[in-house]
Amino acid sequence: MDPEVRAAHEWFEGNSGWAPPDEDTLDEWAADGVSKAPDDCVTTVEGTCSHGLASWHRVLAALES
Ligand SMILES: [Zn+2]
């Protein structure tokens, strides 16, 4: 697991937990070339927010792999 994805999971444990955006929202973000991190920071689809958390796209892709 990428360190940033791991950091996101650690964030879930310390915060309100697991609340991924729905698929339509993720697709809209991706169409604009953006994503959000679990702490609501705007980042890129393949990016990491300024706090070191992976984007939702990365977190969810890691679950599927
Ligand atoms: Zn952040």
PDB file of C-alpha atoms and ligand atoms in Angstrom:
ATOM      1  CA  MET A   1       0.000   0.000   0.000  1.00  0.00           C
ATOM      2  CA  ASP A   2       1.285   3.481  -0.826  1.00  0.00           C
ATOM      3  CA  PRO A   3       2.235   5.558   2.217  1.00  0.00           C
ATOM      4  CA  GLU A   4      -0.283   8.223   1.183  1.00  0.00           C
ATOM      5  CA  VAL A   5      -3.067   5.633   0.933  1.00  0.00           C
ATOM      6  CA  ARG A   6      -2.043   4.289   4.318  1.00  0.00           C
ATOM      7  CA  ALA A   7      -2.138   7.841   5.703  1.00  0.00           C
ATOM      8  CA  ALA A   8      -5.684   8.179   4.393  1.00  0.00           C
ATOM      9  CA  HIS A   9      -6.733   5.006   6.203  1.00  0.00           C
ATOM     10  CA  GLU A  10      -5.156   6.297   9.378  1.00  0.00           C
ATOM     11  CA  TRP A  11      -7.104   9.495   8.894  1.00  0.00           C
ATOM     12  CA  PHE A  12     -10.362   7.498   8.662  1.00  0.00           C
ATOM     13  CA  GLU A  13      -9.620   5.893  11.995  1.00  0.00           C
ATOM     14  CA  GLY A  14      -9.101   9.245  13.695  1.00  0.00           C
ATOM     15  CA  ASN A  15     -12.011  11.017  12.071  1.00  0.00           C
ATOM     16  CA  SER A  16     -15.558  10.471  10.966  1.00  0.00           C
ATOM     17  CA  GLY A  17     -14.645   7.280   9.143  1.00  0.00           C
ATOM     18  CA  TRP A  18     -15.277   6.025   5.702  1.00  0.00           C
ATOM     19  CA  ALA A  19     -17.554   8.177   3.542  1.00  0.00           C
ATOM     20  CA  PRO A  20     -16.450   7.950  -0.085  1.00  0.00           C
ATOM     21  CA  PRO A  21     -18.090  10.182  -2.672  1.00  0.00           C
ATOM     22  CA  ASP A  22     -20.450   8.421  -5.054  1.00  0.00           C
ATOM     23  CA  GLU A  23     -19.292   7.236  -8.435  1.00  0.00           C
ATOM     24  CA  ASP A  24     -20.918  10.078 -10.374  1.00  0.00           C
ATOM     25  CA  THR A  25     -19.090  12.623  -8.252  1.00  0.00           C
ATOM     26  CA  LEU A  26     -15.792  10.817  -8.725  1.00  0.00           C
ATOM     27  CA  ASP A  27     -16.359  10.744 -12.489  1.00  0.00           C
ATOM     28  CA  GLU A  28     -17.148  14.465 -12.538  1.00  0.00           C
ATOM     29  CA  TRP A  29     -13.997  15.259 -10.609  1.00  0.00           C
ATOM     30  CA  ALA A  30     -11.915  13.056 -12.889  1.00  0.00           C
ATOM     31  CA  ALA A  31     -13.393  14.765 -15.958  1.00  0.00           C
ATOM     32  CA  ASP A  32     -12.103  18.046 -14.526  1.00  0.00           C
ATOM     33  CA  GLY A  33      -8.746  16.482 -13.638  1.00  0.00           C
ATOM     34  CA  VAL A  34      -9.302  16.953  -9.921  1.00  0.00           C
ATOM     35  CA  SER A  35     -10.095  14.842  -6.910  1.00  0.00           C
ATOM     36  CA  LYS A  36     -10.439  15.372  -3.202  1.00  0.00           C
ATOM     37  CA  ALA A  37      -8.644  13.839  -0.299  1.00  0.00           C
ATOM     38  CA  PRO A  38     -10.664  12.324   2.558  1.00  0.00           C
ATOM     39  CA  ASP A  39     -10.081  15.500   4.614  1.00  0.00           C
ATOM     40  CA  ASP A  40     -11.823  17.469   1.821  1.00  0.00           C
ATOM     41  CA  CYS A  41      -8.677  19.048   0.349  1.00  0.00           C
ATOM     42  CA  VAL A  42      -8.736  19.468  -3.413  1.00  0.00           C
ATOM     43  CA  THR A  43      -6.007  17.522  -5.169  1.00  0.00           C
ATOM     44  CA  THR A  44      -5.509  15.750  -8.479  1.00  0.00           C
ATOM     45  CA  VAL A  45      -6.808  12.302  -9.431  1.00  0.00           C
ATOM     46  CA  GLU A  46      -3.389  10.749  -8.889  1.00  0.00           C
ATOM     47  CA  GLY A  47      -2.405  13.273  -6.269  1.00  0.00           C
ATOM     48  CA  THR A  48      -1.858  13.723  -2.589  1.00  0.00           C
ATOM     49  CA  CYS A  49      -3.178  16.620  -0.513  1.00  0.00           C
ATOM     50  CA  SER A  50      -0.902  18.985   1.369  1.00  0.00           C
ATOM     51  CA  HIS A  51      -1.416  16.853   4.513  1.00  0.00           C
ATOM     52  CA  GLY A  52      -0.095  13.720   2.816  1.00  0.00           C
ATOM     53  CA  LEU A  53      -3.433  11.982   2.215  1.00  0.00           C
ATOM     54  CA  ALA A  54      -4.038  10.211  -1.085  1.00  0.00           C
ATOM     55  CA  SER A  55      -6.955  11.312  -3.281  1.00  0.00           C
ATOM     56  CA  TRP A  56     -10.218   9.392  -3.081  1.00  0.00           C
ATOM     57  CA  HIS A  57      -9.479   7.986  -6.536  1.00  0.00           C
ATOM     58  CA  ARG A  58      -6.250   6.495  -5.242  1.00  0.00           C
ATOM     59  CA  VAL A  59      -7.792   5.228  -2.003  1.00  0.00           C
ATOM     60  CA  LEU A  60     -10.614   3.483  -3.855  1.00  0.00           C
ATOM     61  CA  ALA A  61      -8.350   2.126  -6.612  1.00  0.00           C
ATOM     62  CA  ALA A  62      -6.109   0.619  -3.945  1.00  0.00           C
ATOM     63  CA  LEU A  63      -9.092  -1.275  -2.518  1.00  0.00           C
ATOM     64  CA  GLU A  64      -9.841  -2.814  -5.893  1.00  0.00           C
ATOM     65  CA  SER A  65      -6.329  -3.977  -6.582  1.00  0.00           C
TER      66      SER A  65
HETATM   67 ZN    ZN B   1      -5.504  17.653   3.368  1.00  0.00          ZN
END
